[in-house]
């Protein structure tokens, strides 16, 4: 079960930061139910191995470690295998439900920023971003969407199917056409794989170029992100690892073989600095990117005490 979920995340059969997080929580819960061991120590080390395997699948979406750490933290203080199993189940179910509710809440808040007659541009296939667009459509507003293709994995195809099914008029464009249309766009809405303490947003490759074009055209740039996409460890100066996927996704390996001097690069994500982001819509409300630390402190529990504890555990006590 764990290996199956891990493989689905790695191969992107399960993709998108929120879905990845929920499927990891569900995999831990299901694994906890099936581990056969009479002693607590064996149970805990089995769960730790499973958590490790899931963590290794994809490096960028912070929702994945945040979900796994939330579920695994519930093991602390458990007395018996039965108790530990129940804690994992409860915590995983709470995480999954909380995540689904967060996406709904973000949709309700984000939809208010889409006005009648607007043209909205989105990139990739984000449940949170699309939630805002779909909610605006459900509330009866008439507007139009531009959706990018999203090379090389073409997640834009998923997006245009969803929009079409929801009755939203949509323009499908190649990624490089964004700037040509930006003057017609009233609002950009994207999701996030991670938000750092200084409000930078990590999302699908191409997002930062879109943000630049939006900035130039003075088009508002809105990010839809659940609080578990915020990255507490960036407080310690930790950088978000940027996944680079197989080059065969960009150019078939057989074609690459004829081009010995060409190195095909395939970064999957990029970083949009806070200065290009106008608003981050979370389930706790909409914030300017400069308020990212408040989310990390108030909702992810990383205040001064936690920061100091973690800092000292890495560097040792100060002299
Ligand atoms: C998906 C991507 C999405 C975010 C947010 O990348 O960049 O914009 O994960 O998605 P990939 P969501 O396709 O490589 O996983 O709002 O669904 O969590």
GROMACS .gro file of C-alpha atoms and ligand atoms in nm:
model
  337
    1UNK     CA    1   0.000   0.000   0.000
    2UNK     CA    2   0.274   0.248   0.098
    3UNK     CA    3   0.490   0.148  -0.198
    4UNK     CA    4   0.192   0.175  -0.430
    5UNK     CA    5   0.102   0.527  -0.312
    6UNK     CA    6   0.469   0.630  -0.317
    7UNK     CA    7   0.496   0.512  -0.677
    8UNK     CA    8   0.177   0.693  -0.780
    9UNK     CA    9   0.311   1.018  -0.632
   10UNK     CA   10   0.652   0.974  -0.795
   11UNK     CA   11   0.500   0.900  -1.138
   12UNK     CA   12   0.250   1.188  -1.092
   13UNK     CA   13  -0.055   0.963  -1.119
   14UNK     CA   14  -0.134   1.140  -0.792
   15UNK     CA   15  -0.027   1.502  -0.831
   16UNK     CA   16  -0.094   1.853  -0.706
   17UNK     CA   17   0.026   1.951  -0.361
   18UNK     CA   18  -0.305   1.908  -0.179
   19UNK     CA   19  -0.385   1.570  -0.330
   20UNK     CA   20  -0.032   1.447  -0.262
   21UNK     CA   21  -0.067   1.544   0.105
   22UNK     CA   22  -0.405   1.380   0.149
   23UNK     CA   23  -0.302   1.059  -0.025
   24UNK     CA   24   0.010   1.035   0.196
   25UNK     CA   25  -0.202   1.079   0.511
   26UNK     CA   26  -0.444   0.813   0.385
   27UNK     CA   27  -0.156   0.576   0.301
   28UNK     CA   28  -0.013   0.610   0.653
   29UNK     CA   29  -0.355   0.544   0.803
   30UNK     CA   30  -0.411   0.235   0.590
   31UNK     CA   31  -0.060   0.108   0.657
   32UNK     CA   32  -0.110   0.154   1.033
   33UNK     CA   33  -0.420  -0.066   1.008
   34UNK     CA   34  -0.232  -0.349   0.841
   35UNK     CA   35   0.104  -0.362   1.025
   36UNK     CA   36   0.120  -0.687   1.215
   37UNK     CA   37   0.340  -0.645   1.518
   38UNK     CA   38   0.272  -0.713   1.884
   39UNK     CA   39   0.507  -0.445   2.017
   40UNK     CA   40   0.488  -0.069   2.004
   41UNK     CA   41   0.851  -0.028   1.908
   42UNK     CA   42   0.806  -0.242   1.596
   43UNK     CA   43   0.492  -0.050   1.507
   44UNK     CA   44   0.662   0.288   1.543
   45UNK     CA   45   0.968   0.189   1.342
   46UNK     CA   46   0.742   0.042   1.071
   47UNK     CA   47   0.551   0.370   1.054
   48UNK     CA   48   0.874   0.569   1.044
   49UNK     CA   49   0.998   0.366   0.748
   50UNK     CA   50   0.668   0.419   0.570
   51UNK     CA   51   0.683   0.794   0.638
   52UNK     CA   52   1.038   0.805   0.504
   53UNK     CA   53   0.935   0.626   0.185
   54UNK     CA   54   0.655   0.876   0.122
   55UNK     CA   55   0.881   1.173   0.199
   56UNK     CA   56   1.128   1.060  -0.064
   57UNK     CA   57   0.879   1.064  -0.351
   58UNK     CA   58   0.880   1.430  -0.456
   59UNK     CA   59   1.086   1.702  -0.290
   60UNK     CA   60   0.907   2.034  -0.351
   61UNK     CA   61   0.548   2.030  -0.223
   62UNK     CA   62   0.578   2.121   0.146
   63UNK     CA   63   0.226   1.992   0.201
   64UNK     CA   64   0.376   1.641   0.189
   65UNK     CA   65   0.616   1.670   0.487
   66UNK     CA   66   0.363   1.888   0.670
   67UNK     CA   67   0.096   1.616   0.633
   68UNK     CA   68   0.332   1.334   0.725
   69UNK     CA   69   0.472   1.514   1.030
   70UNK     CA   70   0.121   1.601   1.150
   71UNK     CA   71   0.010   1.237   1.128
   72UNK     CA   72   0.333   1.095   1.275
   73UNK     CA   73   0.333   1.347   1.565
   74UNK     CA   74   0.014   1.182   1.689
   75UNK     CA   75   0.223   0.877   1.788
   76UNK     CA   76   0.388   1.069   2.073
   77UNK     CA   77   0.280   0.934   2.410
   78UNK     CA   78   0.100   0.626   2.276
   79UNK     CA   79   0.107   0.327   2.513
   80UNK     CA   80   0.002   0.029   2.305
   81UNK     CA   81  -0.010  -0.072   1.939
   82UNK     CA   82  -0.389  -0.037   1.947
   83UNK     CA   83  -0.361   0.312   2.092
   84UNK     CA   84  -0.095   0.413   1.836
   85UNK     CA   85  -0.306   0.277   1.550
   86UNK     CA   86  -0.609   0.472   1.665
   87UNK     CA   87  -0.407   0.791   1.698
   88UNK     CA   88  -0.273   0.759   1.344
   89UNK     CA   89  -0.621   0.689   1.208
   90UNK     CA   90  -0.773   0.985   1.390
   91UNK     CA   91  -0.497   1.223   1.295
   92UNK     CA   92  -0.491   1.117   0.927
   93UNK     CA   93  -0.868   1.149   0.900
   94UNK     CA   94  -0.857   1.490   1.065
   95UNK     CA   95  -0.587   1.604   0.825
   96UNK     CA   96  -0.782   1.484   0.520
   97UNK     CA   97  -1.107   1.643   0.633
   98UNK     CA   98  -0.929   1.966   0.731
   99UNK     CA   99  -0.763   1.977   0.391
  100UNK     CA  100  -1.092   1.930   0.204
  101UNK     CA  101  -1.258   2.198   0.416
  102UNK     CA  102  -0.962   2.433   0.358
  103UNK     CA  103  -0.998   2.398  -0.020
  104UNK     CA  104  -1.372   2.478   0.007
  105UNK     CA  105  -1.308   2.779   0.230
  106UNK     CA  106  -1.038   2.910  -0.005
  107UNK     CA  107  -1.279   2.872  -0.296
  108UNK     CA  108  -1.540   3.080  -0.112
  109UNK     CA  109  -1.291   3.355  -0.023
  110UNK     CA  110  -1.103   3.356  -0.355
  111UNK     CA  111  -1.422   3.363  -0.564
  112UNK     CA  112  -1.501   3.707  -0.424
  113UNK     CA  113  -1.197   3.844  -0.606
  114UNK     CA  114  -1.334   3.736  -0.944
  115UNK     CA  115  -1.574   3.997  -1.080
  116UNK     CA  116  -1.850   3.979  -1.336
  117UNK     CA  117  -1.698   4.018  -1.684
  118UNK     CA  118  -1.340   3.947  -1.570
  119UNK     CA  119  -1.077   3.760  -1.763
  120UNK     CA  120  -0.885   3.527  -1.531
  121UNK     CA  121  -0.561   3.348  -1.614
  122UNK     CA  122  -0.452   3.028  -1.442
  123UNK     CA  123  -0.146   2.807  -1.479
  124UNK     CA  124  -0.110   2.433  -1.417
  125UNK     CA  125  -0.388   2.239  -1.248
  126UNK     CA  126  -0.440   2.356  -0.894
  127UNK     CA  127  -0.737   2.233  -0.696
  128UNK     CA  128  -0.723   2.545  -0.475
  129UNK     CA  129  -0.696   2.791  -0.764
  130UNK     CA  130  -0.961   2.614  -0.970
  131UNK     CA  131  -1.182   2.601  -0.663
  132UNK     CA  132  -1.193   2.983  -0.662
  133UNK     CA  133  -1.277   2.995  -1.032
  134UNK     CA  134  -1.545   2.725  -1.009
  135UNK     CA  135  -1.704   2.887  -0.703
  136UNK     CA  136  -1.724   3.221  -0.887
  137UNK     CA  137  -1.895   3.041  -1.177
  138UNK     CA  138  -2.133   2.862  -0.939
  139UNK     CA  139  -2.234   3.193  -0.788
  140UNK     CA  140  -2.358   3.298  -1.133
  141UNK     CA  141  -2.079   3.534  -1.243
  142UNK     CA  142  -2.000   3.541  -1.615
  143UNK     CA  143  -1.628   3.557  -1.686
  144UNK     CA  144  -1.366   3.407  -1.912
  145UNK     CA  145  -1.052   3.206  -1.837
  146UNK     CA  146  -0.713   3.172  -2.001
  147UNK     CA  147  -0.550   2.837  -1.918
  148UNK     CA  148  -0.192   2.755  -2.012
  149UNK     CA  149  -0.077   2.429  -2.164
  150UNK     CA  150   0.192   2.362  -1.896
  151UNK     CA  151   0.473   2.191  -2.077
  152UNK     CA  152   0.603   1.929  -2.046
  153UNK     CA  153   0.332   1.735  -1.860
  154UNK     CA  154   0.035   1.932  -1.996
  155UNK     CA  155  -0.156   1.968  -1.671
  156UNK     CA  156  -0.346   2.245  -1.853
  157UNK     CA  157  -0.542   1.970  -2.029
  158UNK     CA  158  -0.686   1.863  -1.694
  159UNK     CA  159  -0.775   2.223  -1.621
  160UNK     CA  160  -0.958   2.290  -1.947
  161UNK     CA  161  -1.165   1.973  -1.903
  162UNK     CA  162  -1.274   2.082  -1.556
  163UNK     CA  163  -1.356   2.434  -1.678
  164UNK     CA  164  -1.541   2.309  -1.982
  165UNK     CA  165  -1.747   2.069  -1.770
  166UNK     CA  166  -1.833   2.357  -1.537
  167UNK     CA  167  -1.956   2.567  -1.829
  168UNK     CA  168  -1.676   2.825  -1.806
  169UNK     CA  169  -1.568   2.988  -2.134
  170UNK     CA  170  -1.196   2.915  -2.164
  171UNK     CA  171  -0.903   3.002  -2.391
  172UNK     CA  172  -0.628   2.741  -2.404
  173UNK     CA  173  -0.283   2.886  -2.482
  174UNK     CA  174   0.076   2.769  -2.502
  175UNK     CA  175   0.288   2.882  -2.210
  176UNK     CA  176   0.485   3.130  -2.418
  177UNK     CA  177   0.165   3.318  -2.518
  178UNK     CA  178   0.101   3.448  -2.167
  179UNK     CA  179   0.259   3.791  -2.215
  180UNK     CA  180   0.074   3.846  -2.542
  181UNK     CA  181  -0.258   3.814  -2.361
  182UNK     CA  182  -0.168   3.968  -2.027
  183UNK     CA  183  -0.313   4.309  -2.110
  184UNK     CA  184  -0.653   4.141  -2.151
  185UNK     CA  185  -0.628   3.965  -1.815
  186UNK     CA  186  -0.786   4.112  -1.498
  187UNK     CA  187  -0.659   3.858  -1.246
  188UNK     CA  188  -0.406   3.574  -1.234
  189UNK     CA  189  -0.495   3.287  -0.999
  190UNK     CA  190  -0.250   3.006  -0.928
  191UNK     CA  191  -0.191   2.748  -0.657
  192UNK     CA  192   0.124   2.678  -0.457
  193UNK     CA  193   0.347   2.390  -0.364
  194UNK     CA  194   0.515   2.592  -0.094
  195UNK     CA  195   0.507   2.940   0.056
  196UNK     CA  196   0.822   3.056   0.236
  197UNK     CA  197   0.841   3.271   0.547
  198UNK     CA  198   0.921   3.577   0.337
  199UNK     CA  199   0.614   3.523   0.119
  200UNK     CA  200   0.782   3.374  -0.188
  201UNK     CA  201   0.561   3.126  -0.370
  202UNK     CA  202   0.687   2.800  -0.516
  203UNK     CA  203   0.464   2.664  -0.790
  204UNK     CA  204   0.472   2.495  -1.130
  205UNK     CA  205   0.755   2.600  -1.360
  206UNK     CA  206   0.651   2.907  -1.555
  207UNK     CA  207   0.460   3.067  -1.267
  208UNK     CA  208   0.733   3.323  -1.198
  209UNK     CA  209   0.740   3.431  -1.564
  210UNK     CA  210   0.365   3.477  -1.553
  211UNK     CA  211   0.404   3.682  -1.234
  212UNK     CA  212   0.661   3.902  -1.407
  213UNK     CA  213   0.430   3.960  -1.701
  214UNK     CA  214   0.143   4.033  -1.462
  215UNK     CA  215   0.357   4.279  -1.268
  216UNK     CA  216   0.455   4.459  -1.587
  217UNK     CA  217   0.090   4.484  -1.695
  218UNK     CA  218  -0.025   4.574  -1.339
  219UNK     CA  219  -0.249   4.270  -1.334
  220UNK     CA  220  -0.321   4.143  -0.980
  221UNK     CA  221  -0.156   3.810  -0.900
  222UNK     CA  222  -0.343   3.591  -0.650
  223UNK     CA  223  -0.225   3.263  -0.498
  224UNK     CA  224  -0.462   3.007  -0.346
  225UNK     CA  225  -0.282   2.804  -0.080
  226UNK     CA  226  -0.389   2.606   0.226
  227UNK     CA  227  -0.191   2.686   0.543
  228UNK     CA  228  -0.018   2.345   0.526
  229UNK     CA  229   0.162   2.466   0.213
  230UNK     CA  230   0.353   2.720   0.422
  231UNK     CA  231   0.707   2.606   0.500
  232UNK     CA  232   0.808   2.657   0.866
  233UNK     CA  233   1.166   2.546   0.811
  234UNK     CA  234   1.233   2.838   0.580
  235UNK     CA  235   1.248   3.031   0.911
  236UNK     CA  236   1.578   2.852   0.967
  237UNK     CA  237   1.705   2.954   0.627
  238UNK     CA  238   1.619   2.614   0.476
  239UNK     CA  239   1.557   2.635   0.103
  240UNK     CA  240   1.275   2.457  -0.076
  241UNK     CA  241   1.422   2.179  -0.289
  242UNK     CA  242   1.334   2.229  -0.655
  243UNK     CA  243   1.246   1.907  -0.828
  244UNK     CA  244   1.410   1.845  -1.164
  245UNK     CA  245   1.236   1.562  -1.343
  246UNK     CA  246   1.351   1.325  -1.613
  247UNK     CA  247   1.462   1.504  -1.930
  248UNK     CA  248   1.267   1.249  -2.136
  249UNK     CA  249   0.951   1.436  -2.034
  250UNK     CA  250   1.076   1.731  -2.245
  251UNK     CA  251   1.240   1.552  -2.538
  252UNK     CA  252   1.220   1.176  -2.600
  253UNK     CA  253   1.544   1.005  -2.503
  254UNK     CA  254   1.588   0.860  -2.856
  255UNK     CA  255   1.601   1.215  -2.995
  256UNK     CA  256   1.840   1.326  -2.724
  257UNK     CA  257   2.075   1.045  -2.822
  258UNK     CA  258   2.150   1.223  -3.152
  259UNK     CA  259   2.237   1.547  -2.972
  260UNK     CA  260   2.540   1.472  -2.757
  261UNK     CA  261   2.612   1.841  -2.688
  262UNK     CA  262   2.261   1.921  -2.580
  263UNK     CA  263   2.157   1.886  -2.218
  264UNK     CA  264   1.781   1.889  -2.180
  265UNK     CA  265   1.670   2.047  -1.851
  266UNK     CA  266   1.338   1.984  -1.683
  267UNK     CA  267   1.286   2.185  -1.364
  268UNK     CA  268   0.933   2.121  -1.239
  269UNK     CA  269   0.888   2.430  -1.018
  270UNK     CA  270   1.006   2.786  -0.976
  271UNK     CA  271   1.001   3.061  -0.715
  272UNK     CA  272   0.796   3.379  -0.744
  273UNK     CA  273   0.929   3.645  -0.508
  274UNK     CA  274   0.680   3.808  -0.271
  275UNK     CA  275   0.702   4.142  -0.453
  276UNK     CA  276   0.518   3.990  -0.750
  277UNK     CA  277   0.240   3.841  -0.537
  278UNK     CA  278  -0.055   4.060  -0.438
  279UNK     CA  279  -0.259   3.822  -0.228
  280UNK     CA  280  -0.242   3.473  -0.082
  281UNK     CA  281  -0.582   3.324  -0.009
  282UNK     CA  282  -0.569   3.071   0.273
  283UNK     CA  283  -0.853   2.902   0.458
  284UNK     CA  284  -0.786   3.143   0.744
  285UNK     CA  285  -0.837   3.444   0.522
  286UNK     CA  286  -0.658   3.639   0.250
  287UNK     CA  287  -0.318   3.782   0.342
  288UNK     CA  288  -0.049   3.986   0.169
  289UNK     CA  289   0.261   3.766   0.115
  290UNK     CA  290   0.448   3.969   0.380
  291UNK     CA  291   0.219   3.811   0.641
  292UNK     CA  292   0.336   3.457   0.568
  293UNK     CA  293   0.517   3.441   0.901
  294UNK     CA  294   0.190   3.498   1.087
  295UNK     CA  295   0.048   3.182   0.929
  296UNK     CA  296   0.362   2.988   1.017
  297UNK     CA  297   0.351   3.113   1.378
  298UNK     CA  298  -0.022   3.104   1.449
  299UNK     CA  299  -0.137   2.803   1.250
  300UNK     CA  300   0.170   2.582   1.213
  301UNK     CA  301   0.288   2.647   1.570
  302UNK     CA  302   0.632   2.787   1.492
  303UNK     CA  303   0.681   3.074   1.738
  304UNK     CA  304   1.005   3.194   1.898
  305UNK     CA  305   1.027   2.894   2.130
  306UNK     CA  306   1.003   2.637   1.850
  307UNK     CA  307   1.244   2.836   1.637
  308UNK     CA  308   1.502   2.851   1.917
  309UNK     CA  309   1.462   2.482   2.002
  310UNK     CA  310   1.512   2.380   1.639
  311UNK     CA  311   1.795   2.629   1.589
  312UNK     CA  312   1.983   2.499   1.894
  313UNK     CA  313   1.922   2.136   1.800
  314UNK     CA  314   2.096   2.201   1.469
  315UNK     CA  315   2.376   2.429   1.579
  316UNK     CA  316   2.427   2.343   1.946
  317UNK     CA  317   2.391   2.581   2.243
  318UNK     CA  318   2.539   2.925   2.185
  319UNK     CA  319   2.878   2.982   2.360
  320LIG     C1  320   0.120   2.098  -0.943
  320LIG     C2  321   0.126   2.245  -0.914
  320LIG     C3  322   0.004   2.305  -0.850
  320LIG     C4  323   0.025   2.306  -0.697
  320LIG     C5  324  -0.103   2.343  -0.623
  320LIG     O1  325   0.243   2.048  -0.987
  320LIG     O2  326   0.225   2.313  -0.933
  320LIG     O3  327  -0.015   2.438  -0.892
  320LIG     O4  328   0.066   2.178  -0.653
  320LIG     O5  329  -0.201   2.247  -0.651
  320LIG     P1  330   0.251   1.892  -1.029
  320LIG     P2  331  -0.321   2.218  -0.551
  320LIG     O6  332   0.153   1.872  -1.138
  320LIG     O7  333   0.393   1.874  -1.074
  320LIG     O8  334   0.221   1.813  -0.905
  320LIG     O9  335  -0.391   2.348  -0.532
  320LIG    O10  336  -0.404   2.115  -0.622
  320LIG    O11  337  -0.264   2.167  -0.422
   0.00000   0.00000   0.00000
